[in-house]
CSV table of C-alpha atoms in Angstrom, one decimal:
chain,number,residue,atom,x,y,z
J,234,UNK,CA,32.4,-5.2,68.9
J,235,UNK,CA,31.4,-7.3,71.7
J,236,UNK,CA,27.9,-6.3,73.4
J,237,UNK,CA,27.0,-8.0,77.6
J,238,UNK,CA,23.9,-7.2,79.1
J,239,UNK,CA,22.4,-8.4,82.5
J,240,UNK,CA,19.8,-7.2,84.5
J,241,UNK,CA,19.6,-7.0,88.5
J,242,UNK,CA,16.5,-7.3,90.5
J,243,UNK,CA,17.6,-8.4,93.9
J,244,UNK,CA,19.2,-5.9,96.3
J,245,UNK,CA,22.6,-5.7,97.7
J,246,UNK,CA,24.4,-9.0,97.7
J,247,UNK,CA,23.5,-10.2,94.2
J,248,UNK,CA,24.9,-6.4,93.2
J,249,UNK,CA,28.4,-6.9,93.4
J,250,UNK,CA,28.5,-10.2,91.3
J,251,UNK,CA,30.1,-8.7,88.0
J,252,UNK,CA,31.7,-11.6,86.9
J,253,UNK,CA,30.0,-12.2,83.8
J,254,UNK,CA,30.2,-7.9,82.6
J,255,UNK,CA,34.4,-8.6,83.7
J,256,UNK,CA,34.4,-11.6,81.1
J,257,UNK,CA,34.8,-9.3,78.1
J,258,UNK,CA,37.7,-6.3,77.8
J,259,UNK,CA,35.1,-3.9,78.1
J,260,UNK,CA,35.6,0.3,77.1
J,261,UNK,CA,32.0,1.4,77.8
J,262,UNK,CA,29.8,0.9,80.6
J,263,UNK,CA,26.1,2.2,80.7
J,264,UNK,CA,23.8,1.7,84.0
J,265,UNK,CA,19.9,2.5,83.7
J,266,UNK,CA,17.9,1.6,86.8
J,267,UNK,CA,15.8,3.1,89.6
J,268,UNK,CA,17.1,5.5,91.8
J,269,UNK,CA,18.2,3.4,94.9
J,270,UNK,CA,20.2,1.2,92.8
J,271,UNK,CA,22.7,4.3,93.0
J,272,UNK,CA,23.4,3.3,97.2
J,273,UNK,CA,24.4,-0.1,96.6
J,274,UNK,CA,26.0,-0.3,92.8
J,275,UNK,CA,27.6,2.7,91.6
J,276,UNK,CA,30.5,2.7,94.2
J,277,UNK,CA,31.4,-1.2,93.6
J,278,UNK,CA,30.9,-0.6,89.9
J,279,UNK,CA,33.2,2.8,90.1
J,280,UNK,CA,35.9,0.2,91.9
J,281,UNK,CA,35.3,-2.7,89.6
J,282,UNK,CA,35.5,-1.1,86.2
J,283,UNK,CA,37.8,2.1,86.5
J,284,UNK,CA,39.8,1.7,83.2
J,285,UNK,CA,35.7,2.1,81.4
J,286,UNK,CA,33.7,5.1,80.3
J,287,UNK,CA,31.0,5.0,82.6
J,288,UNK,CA,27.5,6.7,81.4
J,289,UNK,CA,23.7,6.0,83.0
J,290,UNK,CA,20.9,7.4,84.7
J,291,UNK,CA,18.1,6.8,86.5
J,292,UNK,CA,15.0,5.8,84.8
J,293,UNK,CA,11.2,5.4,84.9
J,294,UNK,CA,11.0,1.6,83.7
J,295,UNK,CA,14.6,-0.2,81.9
J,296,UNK,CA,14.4,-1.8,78.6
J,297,UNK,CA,16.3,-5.2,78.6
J,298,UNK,CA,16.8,-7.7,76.0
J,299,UNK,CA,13.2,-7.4,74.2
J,300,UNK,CA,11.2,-6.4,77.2
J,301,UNK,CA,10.6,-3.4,79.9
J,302,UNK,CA,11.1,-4.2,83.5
J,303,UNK,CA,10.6,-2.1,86.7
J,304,UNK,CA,12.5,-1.6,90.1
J,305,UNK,CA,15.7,-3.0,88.4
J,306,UNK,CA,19.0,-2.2,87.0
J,307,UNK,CA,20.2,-2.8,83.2
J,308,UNK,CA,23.5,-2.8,82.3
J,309,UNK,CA,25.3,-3.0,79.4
J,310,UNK,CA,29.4,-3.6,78.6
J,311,UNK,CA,30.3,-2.7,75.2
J,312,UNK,CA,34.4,-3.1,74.1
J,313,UNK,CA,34.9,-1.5,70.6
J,314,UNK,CA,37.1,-2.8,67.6
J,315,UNK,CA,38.4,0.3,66.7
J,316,UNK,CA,36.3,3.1,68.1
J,317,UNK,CA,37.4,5.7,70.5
J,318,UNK,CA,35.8,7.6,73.4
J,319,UNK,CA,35.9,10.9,74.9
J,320,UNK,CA,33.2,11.8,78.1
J,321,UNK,CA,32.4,15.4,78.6
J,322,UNK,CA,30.0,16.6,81.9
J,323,UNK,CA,28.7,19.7,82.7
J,324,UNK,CA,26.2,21.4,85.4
J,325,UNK,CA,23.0,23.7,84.1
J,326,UNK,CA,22.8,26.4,86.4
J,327,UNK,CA,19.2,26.7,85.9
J,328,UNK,CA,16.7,25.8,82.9
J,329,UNK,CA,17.4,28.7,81.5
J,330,UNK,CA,21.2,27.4,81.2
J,331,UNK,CA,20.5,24.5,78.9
J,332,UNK,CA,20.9,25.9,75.5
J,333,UNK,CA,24.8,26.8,77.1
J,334,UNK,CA,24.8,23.8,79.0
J,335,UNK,CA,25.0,21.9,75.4
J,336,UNK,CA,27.5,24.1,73.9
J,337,UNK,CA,29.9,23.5,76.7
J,338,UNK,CA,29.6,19.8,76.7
J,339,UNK,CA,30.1,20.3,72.4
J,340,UNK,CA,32.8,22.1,73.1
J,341,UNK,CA,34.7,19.4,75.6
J,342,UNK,CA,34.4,16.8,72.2
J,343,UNK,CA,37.4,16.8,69.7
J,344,UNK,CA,35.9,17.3,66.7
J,345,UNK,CA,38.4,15.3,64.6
J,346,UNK,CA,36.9,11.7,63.8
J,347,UNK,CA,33.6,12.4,66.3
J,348,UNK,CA,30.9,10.5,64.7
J,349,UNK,CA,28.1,10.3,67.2
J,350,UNK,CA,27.7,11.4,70.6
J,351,UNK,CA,25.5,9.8,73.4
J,352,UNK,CA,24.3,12.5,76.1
J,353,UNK,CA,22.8,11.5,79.4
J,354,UNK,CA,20.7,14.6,81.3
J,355,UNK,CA,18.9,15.1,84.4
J,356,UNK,CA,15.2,14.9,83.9
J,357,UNK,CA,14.0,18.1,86.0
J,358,UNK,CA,15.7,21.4,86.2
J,359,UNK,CA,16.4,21.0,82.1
J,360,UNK,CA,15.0,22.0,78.8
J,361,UNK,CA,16.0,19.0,76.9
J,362,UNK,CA,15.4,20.7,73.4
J,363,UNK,CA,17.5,23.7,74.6
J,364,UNK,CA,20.3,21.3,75.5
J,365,UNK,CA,20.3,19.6,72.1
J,366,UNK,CA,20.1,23.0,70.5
J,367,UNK,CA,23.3,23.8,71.7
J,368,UNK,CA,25.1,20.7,71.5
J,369,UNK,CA,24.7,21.0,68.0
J,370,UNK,CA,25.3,24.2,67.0
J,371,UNK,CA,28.7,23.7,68.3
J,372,UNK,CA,29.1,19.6,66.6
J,373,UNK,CA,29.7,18.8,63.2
J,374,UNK,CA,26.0,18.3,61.0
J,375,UNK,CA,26.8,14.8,60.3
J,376,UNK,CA,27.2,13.8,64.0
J,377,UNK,CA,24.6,11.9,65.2
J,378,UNK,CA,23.0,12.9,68.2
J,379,UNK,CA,21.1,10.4,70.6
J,380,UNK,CA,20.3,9.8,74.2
J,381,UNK,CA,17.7,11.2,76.7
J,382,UNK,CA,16.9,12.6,80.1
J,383,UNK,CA,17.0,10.9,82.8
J,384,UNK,CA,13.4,9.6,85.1
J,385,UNK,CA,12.6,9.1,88.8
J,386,UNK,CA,9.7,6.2,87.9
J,387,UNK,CA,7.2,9.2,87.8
J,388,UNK,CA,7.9,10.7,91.0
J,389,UNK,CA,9.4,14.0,90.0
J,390,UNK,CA,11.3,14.5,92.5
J,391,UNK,CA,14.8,14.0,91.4
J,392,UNK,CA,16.5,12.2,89.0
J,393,UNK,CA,20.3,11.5,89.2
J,394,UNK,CA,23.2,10.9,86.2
J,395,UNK,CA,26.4,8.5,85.8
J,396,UNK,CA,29.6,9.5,85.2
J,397,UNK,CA,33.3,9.2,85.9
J,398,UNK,CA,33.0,11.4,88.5
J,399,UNK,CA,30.2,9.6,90.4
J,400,UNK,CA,26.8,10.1,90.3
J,401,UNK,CA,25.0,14.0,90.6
J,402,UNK,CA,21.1,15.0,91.0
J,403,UNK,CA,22.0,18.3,88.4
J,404,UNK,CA,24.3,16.8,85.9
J,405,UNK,CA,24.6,16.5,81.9
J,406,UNK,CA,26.8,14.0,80.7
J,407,UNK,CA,28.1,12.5,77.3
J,408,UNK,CA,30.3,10.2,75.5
J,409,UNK,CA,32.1,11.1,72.2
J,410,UNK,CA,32.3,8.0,69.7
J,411,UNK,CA,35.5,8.1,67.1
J,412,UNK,CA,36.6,6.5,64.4
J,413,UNK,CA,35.4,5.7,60.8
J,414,UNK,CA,35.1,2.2,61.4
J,415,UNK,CA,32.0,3.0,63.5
J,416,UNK,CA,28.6,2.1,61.5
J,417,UNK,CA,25.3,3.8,63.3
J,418,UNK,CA,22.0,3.2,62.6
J,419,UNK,CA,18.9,4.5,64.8
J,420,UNK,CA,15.1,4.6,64.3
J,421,UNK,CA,12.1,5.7,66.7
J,422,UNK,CA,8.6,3.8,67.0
J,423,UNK,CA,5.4,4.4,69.3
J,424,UNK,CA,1.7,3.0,69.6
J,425,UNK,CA,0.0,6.5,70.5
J,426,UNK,CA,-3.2,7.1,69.0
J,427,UNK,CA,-4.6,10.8,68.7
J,428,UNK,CA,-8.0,11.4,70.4
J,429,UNK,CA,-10.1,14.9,70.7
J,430,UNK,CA,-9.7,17.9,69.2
J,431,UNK,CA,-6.4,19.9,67.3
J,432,UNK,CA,-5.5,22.8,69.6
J,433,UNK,CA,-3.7,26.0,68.9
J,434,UNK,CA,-1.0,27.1,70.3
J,435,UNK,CA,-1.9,31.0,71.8
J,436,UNK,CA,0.6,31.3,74.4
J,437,UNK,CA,3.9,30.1,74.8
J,438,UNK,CA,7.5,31.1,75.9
J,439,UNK,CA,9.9,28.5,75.1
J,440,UNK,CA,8.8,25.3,76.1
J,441,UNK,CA,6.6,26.6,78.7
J,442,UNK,CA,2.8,26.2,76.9
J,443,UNK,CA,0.6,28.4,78.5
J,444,UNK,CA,-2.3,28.6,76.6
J,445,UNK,CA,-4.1,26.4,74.4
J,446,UNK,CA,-7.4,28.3,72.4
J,447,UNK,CA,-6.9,31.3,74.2
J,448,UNK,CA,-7.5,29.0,77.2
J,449,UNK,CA,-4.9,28.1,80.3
J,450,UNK,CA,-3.2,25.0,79.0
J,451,UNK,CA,-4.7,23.2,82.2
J,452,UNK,CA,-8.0,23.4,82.3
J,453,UNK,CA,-7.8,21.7,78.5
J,454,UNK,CA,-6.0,19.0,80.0
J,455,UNK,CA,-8.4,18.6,83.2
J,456,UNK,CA,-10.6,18.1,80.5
J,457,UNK,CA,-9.3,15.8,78.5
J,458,UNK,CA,-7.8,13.4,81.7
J,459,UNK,CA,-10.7,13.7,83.5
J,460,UNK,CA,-9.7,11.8,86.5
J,461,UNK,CA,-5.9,11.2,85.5
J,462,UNK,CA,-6.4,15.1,86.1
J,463,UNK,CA,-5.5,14.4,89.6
J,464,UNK,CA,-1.9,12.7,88.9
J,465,UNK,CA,-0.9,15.4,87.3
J,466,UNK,CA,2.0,15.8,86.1
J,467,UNK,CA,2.9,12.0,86.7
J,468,UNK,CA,-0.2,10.8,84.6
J,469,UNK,CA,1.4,13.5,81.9
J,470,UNK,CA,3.6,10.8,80.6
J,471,UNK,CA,0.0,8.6,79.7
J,472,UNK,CA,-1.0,11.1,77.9
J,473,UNK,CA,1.8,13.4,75.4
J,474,UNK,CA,0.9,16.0,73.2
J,475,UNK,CA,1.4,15.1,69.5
J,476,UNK,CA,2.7,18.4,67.7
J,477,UNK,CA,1.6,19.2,64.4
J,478,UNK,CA,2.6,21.8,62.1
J,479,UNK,CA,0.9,24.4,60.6
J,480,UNK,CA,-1.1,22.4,57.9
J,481,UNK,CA,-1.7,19.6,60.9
J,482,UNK,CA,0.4,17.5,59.3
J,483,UNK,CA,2.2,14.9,61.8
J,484,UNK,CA,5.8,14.7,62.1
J,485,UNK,CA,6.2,12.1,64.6
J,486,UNK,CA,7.4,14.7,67.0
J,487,UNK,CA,5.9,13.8,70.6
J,488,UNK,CA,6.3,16.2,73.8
J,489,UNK,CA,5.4,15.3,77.6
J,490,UNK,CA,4.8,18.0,80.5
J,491,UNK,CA,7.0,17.8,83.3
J,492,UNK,CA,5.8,19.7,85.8
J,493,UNK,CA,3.2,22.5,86.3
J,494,UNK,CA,2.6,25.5,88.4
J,495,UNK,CA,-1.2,26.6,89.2
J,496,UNK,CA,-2.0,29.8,89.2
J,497,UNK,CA,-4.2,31.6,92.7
J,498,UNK,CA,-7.2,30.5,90.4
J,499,UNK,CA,-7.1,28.1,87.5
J,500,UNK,CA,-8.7,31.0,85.0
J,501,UNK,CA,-6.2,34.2,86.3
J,502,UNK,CA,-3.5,35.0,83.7
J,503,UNK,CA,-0.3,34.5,84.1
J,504,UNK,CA,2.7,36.9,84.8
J,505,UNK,CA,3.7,39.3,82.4
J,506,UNK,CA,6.0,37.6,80.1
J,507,UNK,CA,7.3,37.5,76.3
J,508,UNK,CA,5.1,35.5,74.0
J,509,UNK,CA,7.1,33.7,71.4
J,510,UNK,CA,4.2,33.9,68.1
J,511,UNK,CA,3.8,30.1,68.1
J,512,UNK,CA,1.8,27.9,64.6
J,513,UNK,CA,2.1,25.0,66.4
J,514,UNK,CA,-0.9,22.9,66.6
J,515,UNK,CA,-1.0,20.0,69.6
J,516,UNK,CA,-3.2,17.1,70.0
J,517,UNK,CA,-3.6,14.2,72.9
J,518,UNK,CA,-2.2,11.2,72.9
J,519,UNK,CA,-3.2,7.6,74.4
J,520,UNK,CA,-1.5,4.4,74.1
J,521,UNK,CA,-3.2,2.3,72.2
């Protein structure tokens, strides 16, 4: 296995100098970078490396080497030993599509000798959990699962994925890796902190979070942000929600809001809807 990674930070003449990704007979090609990066590399990238899988999105900050930049594009060239690959795309019609979304991209993946599968989503219009849902209720149990969705730097405005068909605002995307020679490790770490109060969950449908205490799931965050309140639902990403089961045990599982929609006042209910019965218990994070 042979690994290149390089970084670009200057705009458009610096882009098209691939020379050191072309030095290695590369199979997979992954892009993370800020959204306008799509106008000048994609294109010569597409041209340059046709023969590669080609997987990325855009992002809110890209991790290179041991450190995070910003305003820049990472990219990695990977050629495999002995490891095969298979790209599968699809397009969620709505949120509501995303549990169906993940079964057809499963279902574009031979099973035979699929040992882990990297999927690439838009960061919007998309239940992420929903997508992984389906994706594996259609996989294998031993396939490894890993990936993300994809960021606009905070904006929330749109958010755009890479594949071999170009680049799309409203695309999932994924990459099938074969072969038993394959060896796959992963692991997780963060430096939140919990501060304030355990909430309950009292009203929820899906991964919409209505209420928190009997209490519209806002005004407990106004609270709590005070004037990050205003950011809202940028500043969101500051400060995630730490979900705890039933007992308040921690399971390391961390969510973010994404967006939010404000009702004529902050204190009317909500339309009608069905509640999903929820023990859930959520507490703020801060980093630390």
């Amino acid at each position: 296995m042979h690994v290149i990674q390089t970084v670009f930070r200057d705009a458009a003449p610096q882009v098209r100098d691939f020379s050191l990704l072309q030095s290695c007979s590369l199979q997979l090609l992954l892009v993370f970078g800020v959204g306008t990066w799509s106008k000048w590399l994609i294109q010569p990238m597409a041209d340059g490396f046709s023969q590669a899988v080609r997987l990325g999105c855009s992002t809110a900050g890209e991790v290179f080497n041991l450190g995070v930049t910003g305003g820049s594009c990472a990219v990695i060239v990977i050629h495999f030993n002995a490891t095969d690959l298979h790209q599968a795309a699809t397009t969620p019609s709505s949120m509501k599509d995303s549990f169906a979304a993940g079964m057809r991209l499963g279902m574009q993946l031979p099973a035979p000798g699929l040992r882990a599968v990297m999927v690439l989503g838009q960061g919007l219009n998309i239940n992420g959990s929903a997508l992984i849902a389906g994706l594996s209720q259609v996989l294998p149990p031993s396939v490894l699962i890993f990936g993300g969705l994809a960021g606009d730097d905070a904006a929330f405005m749109e958010t755009w994925v890479l594949d071999n068909s170009g680049v799309h605002n409203n695309h999932v995307a994924c990459v099938g890796l074969y072969g038993e020679a394959l060896a796959l490790a992963h692991g997780t770490r963060g430096d939140w902190q919990p501060f304030g109060l355990t909430h309950k969950v009292t009203r929820r449908m899906n991964n919409v979070l209505f209420k928190l205490d009997g209490k519209p799931t806002l005004d407990v965050c106004r609270r709590y942000l005070g004037e990050h309140a205003a950011n809202l639902p940028a500043s969101g990403l500051l400060f995630p929600f730490d979900m705890l089961a039933s007992d308040q045990s921690e399971d390391g599982l961390i969510r973010t809001g994404y967006g939010l929609q404000v009702a004529q006042s902050d204190h009317d209910d909500y339309p009608p809807h069905r509640a999903t019965p929820s023990r859930l218990k959520v507490k703020h994070l801060h980093h630390a």
